[in-house]
PDB file of C-alpha atoms in Angstrom:
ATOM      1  CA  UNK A   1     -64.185  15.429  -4.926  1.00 46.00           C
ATOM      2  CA  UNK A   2     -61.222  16.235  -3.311  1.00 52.00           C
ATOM      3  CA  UNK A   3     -57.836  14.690  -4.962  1.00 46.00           C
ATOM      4  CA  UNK A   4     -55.301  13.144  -2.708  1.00 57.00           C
ATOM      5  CA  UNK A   5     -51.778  15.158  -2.532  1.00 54.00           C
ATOM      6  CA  UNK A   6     -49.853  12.470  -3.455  1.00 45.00           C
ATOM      7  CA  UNK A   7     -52.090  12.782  -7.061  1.00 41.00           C
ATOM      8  CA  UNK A   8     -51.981  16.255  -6.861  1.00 44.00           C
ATOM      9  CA  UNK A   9     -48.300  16.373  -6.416  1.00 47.00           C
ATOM     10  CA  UNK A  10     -47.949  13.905  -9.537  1.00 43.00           C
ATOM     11  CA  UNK A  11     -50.488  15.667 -11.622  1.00 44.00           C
ATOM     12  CA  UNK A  12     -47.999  18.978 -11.116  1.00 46.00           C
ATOM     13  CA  UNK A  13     -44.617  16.681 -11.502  1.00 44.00           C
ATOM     14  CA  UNK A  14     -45.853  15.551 -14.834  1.00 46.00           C
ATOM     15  CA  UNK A  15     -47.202  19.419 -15.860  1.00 47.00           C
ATOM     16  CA  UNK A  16     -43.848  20.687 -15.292  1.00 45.00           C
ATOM     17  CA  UNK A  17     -42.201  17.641 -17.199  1.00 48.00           C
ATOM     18  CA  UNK A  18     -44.031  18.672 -20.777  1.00 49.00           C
ATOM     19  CA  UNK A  19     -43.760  22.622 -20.327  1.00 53.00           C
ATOM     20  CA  UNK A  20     -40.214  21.554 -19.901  1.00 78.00           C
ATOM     21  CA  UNK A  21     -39.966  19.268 -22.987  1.00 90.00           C
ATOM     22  CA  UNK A  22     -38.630  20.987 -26.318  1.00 95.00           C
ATOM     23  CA  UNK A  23     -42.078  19.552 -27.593  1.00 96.00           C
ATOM     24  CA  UNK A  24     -44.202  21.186 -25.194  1.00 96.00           C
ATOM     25  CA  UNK A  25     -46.501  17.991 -25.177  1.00 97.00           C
ATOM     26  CA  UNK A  26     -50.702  18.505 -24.867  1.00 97.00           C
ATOM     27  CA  UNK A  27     -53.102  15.774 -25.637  1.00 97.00           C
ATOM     28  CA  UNK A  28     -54.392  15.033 -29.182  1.00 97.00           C
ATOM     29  CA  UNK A  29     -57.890  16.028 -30.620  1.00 94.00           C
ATOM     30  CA  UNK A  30     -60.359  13.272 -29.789  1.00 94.00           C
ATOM     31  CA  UNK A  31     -57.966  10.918 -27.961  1.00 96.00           C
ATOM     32  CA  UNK A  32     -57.196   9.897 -24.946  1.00 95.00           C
ATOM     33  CA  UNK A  33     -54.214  11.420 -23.148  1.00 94.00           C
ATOM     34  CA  UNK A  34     -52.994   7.620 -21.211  1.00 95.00           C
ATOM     35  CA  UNK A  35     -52.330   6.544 -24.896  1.00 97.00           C
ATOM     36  CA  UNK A  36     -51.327   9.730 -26.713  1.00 97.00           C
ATOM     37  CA  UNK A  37     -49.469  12.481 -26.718  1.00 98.00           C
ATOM     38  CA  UNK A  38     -49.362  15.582 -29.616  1.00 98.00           C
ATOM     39  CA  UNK A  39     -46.758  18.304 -29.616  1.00 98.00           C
ATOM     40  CA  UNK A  40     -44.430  20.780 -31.510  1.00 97.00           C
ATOM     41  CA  UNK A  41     -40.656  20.776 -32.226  1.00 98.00           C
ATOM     42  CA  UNK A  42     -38.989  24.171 -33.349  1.00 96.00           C
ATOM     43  CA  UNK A  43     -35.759  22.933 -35.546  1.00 96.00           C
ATOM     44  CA  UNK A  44     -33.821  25.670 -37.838  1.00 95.00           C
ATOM     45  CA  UNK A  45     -35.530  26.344 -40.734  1.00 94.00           C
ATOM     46  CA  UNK A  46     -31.889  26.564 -42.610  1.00 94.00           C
ATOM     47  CA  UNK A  47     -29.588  24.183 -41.058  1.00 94.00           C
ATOM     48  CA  UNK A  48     -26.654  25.166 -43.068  1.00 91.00           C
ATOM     49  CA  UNK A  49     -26.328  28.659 -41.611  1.00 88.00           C
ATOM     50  CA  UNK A  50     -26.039  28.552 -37.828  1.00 80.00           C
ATOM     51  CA  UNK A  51     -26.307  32.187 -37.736  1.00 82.00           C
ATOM     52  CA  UNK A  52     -30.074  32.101 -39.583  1.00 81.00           C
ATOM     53  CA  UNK A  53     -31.909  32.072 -36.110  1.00 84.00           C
ATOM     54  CA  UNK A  54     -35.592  31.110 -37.897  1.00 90.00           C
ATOM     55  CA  UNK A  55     -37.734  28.186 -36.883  1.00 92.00           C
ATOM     56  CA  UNK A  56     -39.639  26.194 -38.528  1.00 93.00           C
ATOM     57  CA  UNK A  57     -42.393  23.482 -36.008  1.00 96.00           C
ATOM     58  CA  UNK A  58     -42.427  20.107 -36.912  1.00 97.00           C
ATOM     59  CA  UNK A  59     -46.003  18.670 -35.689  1.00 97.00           C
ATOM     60  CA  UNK A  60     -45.729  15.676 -33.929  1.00 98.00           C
ATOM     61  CA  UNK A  61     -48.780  12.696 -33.176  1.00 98.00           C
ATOM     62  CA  UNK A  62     -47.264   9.962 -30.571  1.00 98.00           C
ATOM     63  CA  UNK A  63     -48.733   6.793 -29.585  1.00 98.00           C
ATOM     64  CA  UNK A  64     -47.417   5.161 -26.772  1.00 97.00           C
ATOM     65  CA  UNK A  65     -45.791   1.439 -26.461  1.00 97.00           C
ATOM     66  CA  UNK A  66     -49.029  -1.081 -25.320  1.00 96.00           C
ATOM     67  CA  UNK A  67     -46.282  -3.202 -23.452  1.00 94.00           C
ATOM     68  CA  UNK A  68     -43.917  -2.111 -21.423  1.00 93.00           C
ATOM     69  CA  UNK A  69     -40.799  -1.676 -21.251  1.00 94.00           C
ATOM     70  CA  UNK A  70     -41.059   0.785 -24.565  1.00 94.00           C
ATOM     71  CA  UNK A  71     -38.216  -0.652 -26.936  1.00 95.00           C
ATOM     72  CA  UNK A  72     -37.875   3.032 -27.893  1.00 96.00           C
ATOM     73  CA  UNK A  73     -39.829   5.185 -31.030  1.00 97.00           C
ATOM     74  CA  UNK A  74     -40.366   4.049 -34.294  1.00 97.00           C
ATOM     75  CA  UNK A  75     -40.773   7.039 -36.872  1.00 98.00           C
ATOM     76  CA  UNK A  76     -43.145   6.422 -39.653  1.00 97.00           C
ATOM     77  CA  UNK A  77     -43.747   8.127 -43.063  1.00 96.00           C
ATOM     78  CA  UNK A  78     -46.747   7.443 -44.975  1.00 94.00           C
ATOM     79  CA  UNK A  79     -45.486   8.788 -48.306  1.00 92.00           C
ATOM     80  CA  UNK A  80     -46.719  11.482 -51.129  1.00 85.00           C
ATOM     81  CA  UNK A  81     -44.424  13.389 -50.734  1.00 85.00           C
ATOM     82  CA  UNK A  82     -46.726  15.231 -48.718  1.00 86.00           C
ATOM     83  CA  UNK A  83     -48.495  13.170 -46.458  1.00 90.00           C
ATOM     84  CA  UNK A  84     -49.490  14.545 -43.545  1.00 93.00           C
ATOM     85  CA  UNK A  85     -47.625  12.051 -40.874  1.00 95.00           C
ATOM     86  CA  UNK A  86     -49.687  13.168 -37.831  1.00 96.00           C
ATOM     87  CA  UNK A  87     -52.903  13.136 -38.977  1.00 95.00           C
ATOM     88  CA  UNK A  88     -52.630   9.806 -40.827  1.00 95.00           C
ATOM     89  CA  UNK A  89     -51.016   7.959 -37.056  1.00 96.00           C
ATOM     90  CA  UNK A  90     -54.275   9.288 -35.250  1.00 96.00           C
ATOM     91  CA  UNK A  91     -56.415   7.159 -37.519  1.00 96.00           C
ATOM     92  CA  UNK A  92     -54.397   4.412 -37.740  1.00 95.00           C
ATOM     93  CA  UNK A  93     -51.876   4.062 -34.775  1.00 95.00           C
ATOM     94  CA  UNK A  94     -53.187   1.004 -33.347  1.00 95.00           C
ATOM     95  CA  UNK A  95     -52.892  -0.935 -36.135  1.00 94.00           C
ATOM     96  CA  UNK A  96     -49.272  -0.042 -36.472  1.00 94.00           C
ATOM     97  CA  UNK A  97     -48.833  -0.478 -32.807  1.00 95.00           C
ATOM     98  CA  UNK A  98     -49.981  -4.131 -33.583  1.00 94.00           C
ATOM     99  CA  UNK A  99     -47.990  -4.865 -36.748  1.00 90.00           C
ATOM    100  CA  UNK A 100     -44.533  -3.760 -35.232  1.00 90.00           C
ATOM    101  CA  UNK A 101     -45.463  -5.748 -31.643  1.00 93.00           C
ATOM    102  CA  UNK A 102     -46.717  -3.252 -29.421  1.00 96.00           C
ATOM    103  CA  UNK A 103     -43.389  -2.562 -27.788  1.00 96.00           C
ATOM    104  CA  UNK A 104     -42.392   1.180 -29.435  1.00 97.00           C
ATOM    105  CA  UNK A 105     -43.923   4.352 -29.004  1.00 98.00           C
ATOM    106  CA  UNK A 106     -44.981   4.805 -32.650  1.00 97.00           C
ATOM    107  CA  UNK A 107     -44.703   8.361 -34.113  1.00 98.00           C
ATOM    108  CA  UNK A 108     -45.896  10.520 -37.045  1.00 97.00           C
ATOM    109  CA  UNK A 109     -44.889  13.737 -38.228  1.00 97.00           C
ATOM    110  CA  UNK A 110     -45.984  15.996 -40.662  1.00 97.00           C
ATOM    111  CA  UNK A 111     -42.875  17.201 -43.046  1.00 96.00           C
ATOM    112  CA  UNK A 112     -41.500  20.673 -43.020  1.00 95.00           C
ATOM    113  CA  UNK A 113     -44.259  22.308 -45.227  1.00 91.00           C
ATOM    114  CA  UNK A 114     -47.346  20.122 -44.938  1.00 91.00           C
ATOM    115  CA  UNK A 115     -50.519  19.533 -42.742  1.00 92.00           C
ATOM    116  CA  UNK A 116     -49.248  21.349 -39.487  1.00 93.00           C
ATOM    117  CA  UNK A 117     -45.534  22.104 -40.283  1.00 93.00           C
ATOM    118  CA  UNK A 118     -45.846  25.245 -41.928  1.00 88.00           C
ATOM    119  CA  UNK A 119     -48.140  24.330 -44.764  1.00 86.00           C
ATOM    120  CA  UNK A 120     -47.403  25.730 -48.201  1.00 83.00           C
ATOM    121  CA  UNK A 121     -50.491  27.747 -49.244  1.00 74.00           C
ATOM    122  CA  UNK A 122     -51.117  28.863 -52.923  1.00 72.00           C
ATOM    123  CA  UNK A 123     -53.396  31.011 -52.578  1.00 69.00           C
ATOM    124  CA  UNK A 124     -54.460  33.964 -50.900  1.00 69.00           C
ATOM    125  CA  UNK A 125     -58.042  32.250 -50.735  1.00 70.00           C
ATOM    126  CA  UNK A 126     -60.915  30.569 -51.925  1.00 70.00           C
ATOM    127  CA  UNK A 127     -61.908  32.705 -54.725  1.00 76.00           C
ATOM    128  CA  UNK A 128     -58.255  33.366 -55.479  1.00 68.00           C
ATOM    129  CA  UNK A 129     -57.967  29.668 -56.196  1.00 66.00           C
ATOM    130  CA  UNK A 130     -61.108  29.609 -57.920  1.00 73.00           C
ATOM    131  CA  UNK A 131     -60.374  32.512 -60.213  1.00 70.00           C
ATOM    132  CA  UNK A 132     -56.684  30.730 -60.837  1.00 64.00           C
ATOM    133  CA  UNK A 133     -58.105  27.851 -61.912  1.00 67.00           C
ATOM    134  CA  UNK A 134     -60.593  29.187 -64.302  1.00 71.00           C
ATOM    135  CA  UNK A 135     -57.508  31.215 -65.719  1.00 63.00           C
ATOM    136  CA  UNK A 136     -55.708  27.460 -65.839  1.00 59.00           C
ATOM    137  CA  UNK A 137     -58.348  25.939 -67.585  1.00 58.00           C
ATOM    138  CA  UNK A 138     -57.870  28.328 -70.833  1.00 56.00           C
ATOM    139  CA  UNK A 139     -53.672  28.262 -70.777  1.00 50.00           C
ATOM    140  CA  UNK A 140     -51.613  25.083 -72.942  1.00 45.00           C
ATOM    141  CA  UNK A 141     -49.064  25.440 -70.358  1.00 43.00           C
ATOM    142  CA  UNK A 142     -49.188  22.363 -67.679  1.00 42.00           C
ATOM    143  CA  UNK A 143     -48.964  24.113 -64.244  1.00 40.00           C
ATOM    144  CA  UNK A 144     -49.368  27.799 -65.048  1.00 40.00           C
ATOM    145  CA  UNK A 145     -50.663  28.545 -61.565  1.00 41.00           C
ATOM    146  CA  UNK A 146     -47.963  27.563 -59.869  1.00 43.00           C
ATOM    147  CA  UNK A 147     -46.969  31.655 -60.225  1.00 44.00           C
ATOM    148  CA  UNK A 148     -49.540  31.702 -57.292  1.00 46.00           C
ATOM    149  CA  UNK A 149     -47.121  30.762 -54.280  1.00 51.00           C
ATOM    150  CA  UNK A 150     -47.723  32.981 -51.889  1.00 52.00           C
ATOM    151  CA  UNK A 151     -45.004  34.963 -50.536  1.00 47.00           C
ATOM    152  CA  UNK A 152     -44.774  33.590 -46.963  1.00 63.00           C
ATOM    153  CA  UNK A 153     -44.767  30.257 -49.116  1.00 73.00           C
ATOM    154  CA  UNK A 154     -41.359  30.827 -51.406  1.00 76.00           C
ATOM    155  CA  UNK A 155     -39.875  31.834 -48.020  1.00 81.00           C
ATOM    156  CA  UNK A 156     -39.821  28.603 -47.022  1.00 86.00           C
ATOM    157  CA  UNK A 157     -39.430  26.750 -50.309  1.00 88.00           C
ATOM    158  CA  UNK A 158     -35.689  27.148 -50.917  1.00 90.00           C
ATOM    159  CA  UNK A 159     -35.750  25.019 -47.665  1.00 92.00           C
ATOM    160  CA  UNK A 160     -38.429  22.020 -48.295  1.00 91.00           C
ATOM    161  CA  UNK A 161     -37.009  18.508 -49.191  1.00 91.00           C
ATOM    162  CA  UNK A 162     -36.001  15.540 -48.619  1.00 94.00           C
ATOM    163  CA  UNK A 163     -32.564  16.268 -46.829  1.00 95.00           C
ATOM    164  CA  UNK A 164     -34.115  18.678 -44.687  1.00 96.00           C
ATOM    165  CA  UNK A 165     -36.478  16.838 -43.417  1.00 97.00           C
ATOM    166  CA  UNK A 166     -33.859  13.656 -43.208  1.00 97.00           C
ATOM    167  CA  UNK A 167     -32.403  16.232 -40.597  1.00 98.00           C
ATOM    168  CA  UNK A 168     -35.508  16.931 -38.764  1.00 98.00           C
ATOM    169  CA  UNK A 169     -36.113  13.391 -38.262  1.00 98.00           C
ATOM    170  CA  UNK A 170     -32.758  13.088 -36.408  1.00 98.00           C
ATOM    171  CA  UNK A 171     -33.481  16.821 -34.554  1.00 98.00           C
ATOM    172  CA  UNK A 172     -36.460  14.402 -33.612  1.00 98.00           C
ATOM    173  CA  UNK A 173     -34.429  11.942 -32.577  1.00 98.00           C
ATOM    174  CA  UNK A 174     -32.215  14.214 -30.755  1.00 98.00           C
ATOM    175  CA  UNK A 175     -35.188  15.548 -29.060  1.00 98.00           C
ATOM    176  CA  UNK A 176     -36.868  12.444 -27.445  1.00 97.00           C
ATOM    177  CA  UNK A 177     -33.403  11.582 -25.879  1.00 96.00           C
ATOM    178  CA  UNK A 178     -33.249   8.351 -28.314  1.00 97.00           C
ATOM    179  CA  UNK A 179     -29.560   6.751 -29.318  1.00 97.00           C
ATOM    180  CA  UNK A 180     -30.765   5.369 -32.743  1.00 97.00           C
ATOM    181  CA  UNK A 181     -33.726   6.257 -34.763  1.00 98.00           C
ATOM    182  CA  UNK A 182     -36.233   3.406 -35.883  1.00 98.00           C
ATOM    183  CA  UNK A 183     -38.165   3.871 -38.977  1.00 97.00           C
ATOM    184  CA  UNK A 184     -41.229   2.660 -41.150  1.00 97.00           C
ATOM    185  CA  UNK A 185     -41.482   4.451 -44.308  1.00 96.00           C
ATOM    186  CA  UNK A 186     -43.722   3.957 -47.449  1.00 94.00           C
ATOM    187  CA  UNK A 187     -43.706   4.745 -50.745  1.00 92.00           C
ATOM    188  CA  UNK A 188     -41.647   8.252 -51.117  1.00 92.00           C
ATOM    189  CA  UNK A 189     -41.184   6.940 -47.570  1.00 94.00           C
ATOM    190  CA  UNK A 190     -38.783   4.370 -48.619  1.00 94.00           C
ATOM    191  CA  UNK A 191     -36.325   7.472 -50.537  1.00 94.00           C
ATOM    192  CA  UNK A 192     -36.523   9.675 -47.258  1.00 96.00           C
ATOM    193  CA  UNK A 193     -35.392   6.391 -44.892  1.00 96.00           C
ATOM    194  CA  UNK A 194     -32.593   5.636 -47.533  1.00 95.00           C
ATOM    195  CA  UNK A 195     -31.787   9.526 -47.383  1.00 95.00           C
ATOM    196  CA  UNK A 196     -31.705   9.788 -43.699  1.00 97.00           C
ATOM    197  CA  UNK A 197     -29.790   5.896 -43.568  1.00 97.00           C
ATOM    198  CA  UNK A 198     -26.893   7.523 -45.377  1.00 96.00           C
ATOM    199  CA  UNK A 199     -26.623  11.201 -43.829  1.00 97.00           C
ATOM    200  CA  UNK A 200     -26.951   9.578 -40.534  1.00 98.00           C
ATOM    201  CA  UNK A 201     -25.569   5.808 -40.556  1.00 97.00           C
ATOM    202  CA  UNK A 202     -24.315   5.673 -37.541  1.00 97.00           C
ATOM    203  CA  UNK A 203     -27.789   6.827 -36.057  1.00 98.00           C
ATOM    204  CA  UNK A 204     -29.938   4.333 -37.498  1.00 97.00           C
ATOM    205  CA  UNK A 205     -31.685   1.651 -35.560  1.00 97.00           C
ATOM    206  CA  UNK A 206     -34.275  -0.888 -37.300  1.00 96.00           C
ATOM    207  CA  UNK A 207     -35.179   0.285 -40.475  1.00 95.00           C
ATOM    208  CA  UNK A 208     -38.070  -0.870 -42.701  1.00 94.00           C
ATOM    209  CA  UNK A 209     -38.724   0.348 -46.160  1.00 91.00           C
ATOM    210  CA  UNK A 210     -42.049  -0.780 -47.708  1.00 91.00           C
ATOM    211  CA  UNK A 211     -42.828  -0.228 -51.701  1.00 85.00           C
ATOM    212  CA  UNK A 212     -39.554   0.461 -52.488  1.00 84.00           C
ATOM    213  CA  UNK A 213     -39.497   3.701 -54.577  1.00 84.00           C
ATOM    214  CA  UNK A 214     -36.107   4.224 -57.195  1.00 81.00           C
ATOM    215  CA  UNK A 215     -34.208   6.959 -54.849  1.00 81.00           C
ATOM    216  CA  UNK A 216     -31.569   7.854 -57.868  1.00 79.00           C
ATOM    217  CA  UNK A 217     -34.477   8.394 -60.555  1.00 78.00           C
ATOM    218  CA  UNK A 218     -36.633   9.885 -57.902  1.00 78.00           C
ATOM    219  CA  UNK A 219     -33.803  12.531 -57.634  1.00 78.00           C
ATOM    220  CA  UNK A 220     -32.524  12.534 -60.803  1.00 79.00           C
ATOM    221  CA  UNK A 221     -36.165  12.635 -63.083  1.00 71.00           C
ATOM    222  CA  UNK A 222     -39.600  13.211 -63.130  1.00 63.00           C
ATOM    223  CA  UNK A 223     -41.283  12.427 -60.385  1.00 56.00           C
ATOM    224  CA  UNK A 224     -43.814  10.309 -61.855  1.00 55.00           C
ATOM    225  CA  UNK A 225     -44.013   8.804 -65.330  1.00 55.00           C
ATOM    226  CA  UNK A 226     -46.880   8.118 -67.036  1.00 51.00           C
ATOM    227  CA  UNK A 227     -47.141   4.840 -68.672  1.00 58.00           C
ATOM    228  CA  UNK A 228     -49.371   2.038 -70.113  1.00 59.00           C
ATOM    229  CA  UNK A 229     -50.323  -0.482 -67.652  1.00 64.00           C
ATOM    230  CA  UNK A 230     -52.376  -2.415 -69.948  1.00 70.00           C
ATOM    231  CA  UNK A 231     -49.850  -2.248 -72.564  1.00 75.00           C
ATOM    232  CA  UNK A 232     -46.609  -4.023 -70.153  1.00 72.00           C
ATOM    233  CA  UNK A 233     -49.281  -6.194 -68.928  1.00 74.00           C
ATOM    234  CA  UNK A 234     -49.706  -7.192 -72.419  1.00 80.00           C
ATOM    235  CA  UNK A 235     -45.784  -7.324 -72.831  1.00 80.00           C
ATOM    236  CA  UNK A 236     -45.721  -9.300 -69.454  1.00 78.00           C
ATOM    237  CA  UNK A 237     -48.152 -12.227 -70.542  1.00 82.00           C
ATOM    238  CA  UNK A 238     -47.306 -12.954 -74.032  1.00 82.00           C
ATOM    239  CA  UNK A 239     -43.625 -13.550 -73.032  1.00 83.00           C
ATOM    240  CA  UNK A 240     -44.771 -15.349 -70.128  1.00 84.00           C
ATOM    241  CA  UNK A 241     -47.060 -17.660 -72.917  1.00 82.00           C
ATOM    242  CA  UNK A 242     -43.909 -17.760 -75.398  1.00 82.00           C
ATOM    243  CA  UNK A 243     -41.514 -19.098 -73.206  1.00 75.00           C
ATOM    244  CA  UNK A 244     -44.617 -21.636 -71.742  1.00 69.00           C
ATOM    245  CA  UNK A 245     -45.113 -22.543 -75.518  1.00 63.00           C
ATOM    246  CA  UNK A 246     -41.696 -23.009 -76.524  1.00 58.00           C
ATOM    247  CA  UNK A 247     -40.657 -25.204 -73.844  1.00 54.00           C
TER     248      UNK A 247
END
């Protein structure tokens, strides 16, 4: 069946639009392209040194406001560090279309170094990571394979964290033609929105920061610490019972 021109004409208008967008927008696997859009942005892989011309792409997953007009883009990050932002927000976009209203285009991105953004790879392959971990299994230091980066991998290191990606979030921003940026973050998500809040305040929009993780012993100690549960659960109830007997 023939098309009319004036849907011809459109279906070229909008073509030219995304070649012409720094994201270079194409549809996402398994979805529908009226609701969602996928696409790459190319930010410096070194923002300190404007004459380091290297890129690193920032994988994108967008889906679009459910009533109109948009109120603009709300960023998520699903925490880890490491979650893969894109991937999660095509499994679970609606749902955080309907929590926040229905009135942003909600987005997901995977960090600099994870899912689609450059992934850091360990190992050269399969049996690589096999025979590693066999070679692990017999060593008393915790972590010995972590020797295994792969070269293409530790070029990109000295560049991975949470600043950097702070700054790709507003590159991001930047990008979409936004004025402030609007953010859900979880978990490690809550460090990287109080990150980007204070490299960026005058950029920030509505901010939400769910399961509030400790930003200064995030960056200051171990990541995690391992503790008894049982044992300050213990600690929690038999004050709890002290103070109910004593008063």
């Amino acid at each position: 069946m023939k098309l009319p021109a004036f849907l011809l004409s459109l279906s070229s208008a909008l073509t030219v639009l995304a070649s012409e967008s720094p994201f270079n927008w194409t549809s996402c696997p398994g979805k529908d392209e009226v609701n969602w859009k996928c696409g790459r942005l190319p930010v410096p892989l070194d923002y300190s040194n404007s004459t380091f011309d290297k890129k690193i792409d920032i994988a994108i997953s967008v889906y679009k406001a459910q009533v109109l007009p948009s109120l603009g883009t709300i960023h998520f990050n699903f925490g880890g560090p490491g979650a893969p932002g894109k991937a999660i927000l095509l499994e679970i976009a609606e749902y955080m279309s309907f929590l926040t209203g229905g009135r942003y285009d909600i987005l997901g991105f995977d960090p600099r170094g994870v899912g689609e953004s450059s992934p850091i790879v360990c190992y050269k392959s399969a049996l690589h990571h096999a025979y590693v971990s066999a070679q692990s299994a017999i060593l008393t230091a915790p972590f010995a394979s972590g020797s295994t980066t792969s070269l293409a991998a530790k070029d990109i290191l000295p560049f991975l964290g949470t600043t950097y990606i702070a700054r790709d979030m507003d590159a991001i921003r930047k990008a979409l033609g936004d004025q402030v940026l609007n953010y859900y973050g979880f978990s490690y998500g809550t460090t990287l929105g109080t990150v980007y809040a204070n490299m960026f305040p005058k950029n920030v929009g509505r901010l939400i920061i769910d399961g509030v993780m400790n930003v200064i012993g995030y960056m200051t100690g171990p990541l995690f610490e391992m503790n008894d549960d049982m044992a300050d659960l213990e600690a929690l109830v038999g004050t709890c019972m002290a103070k109910t007997t004593t008063s």
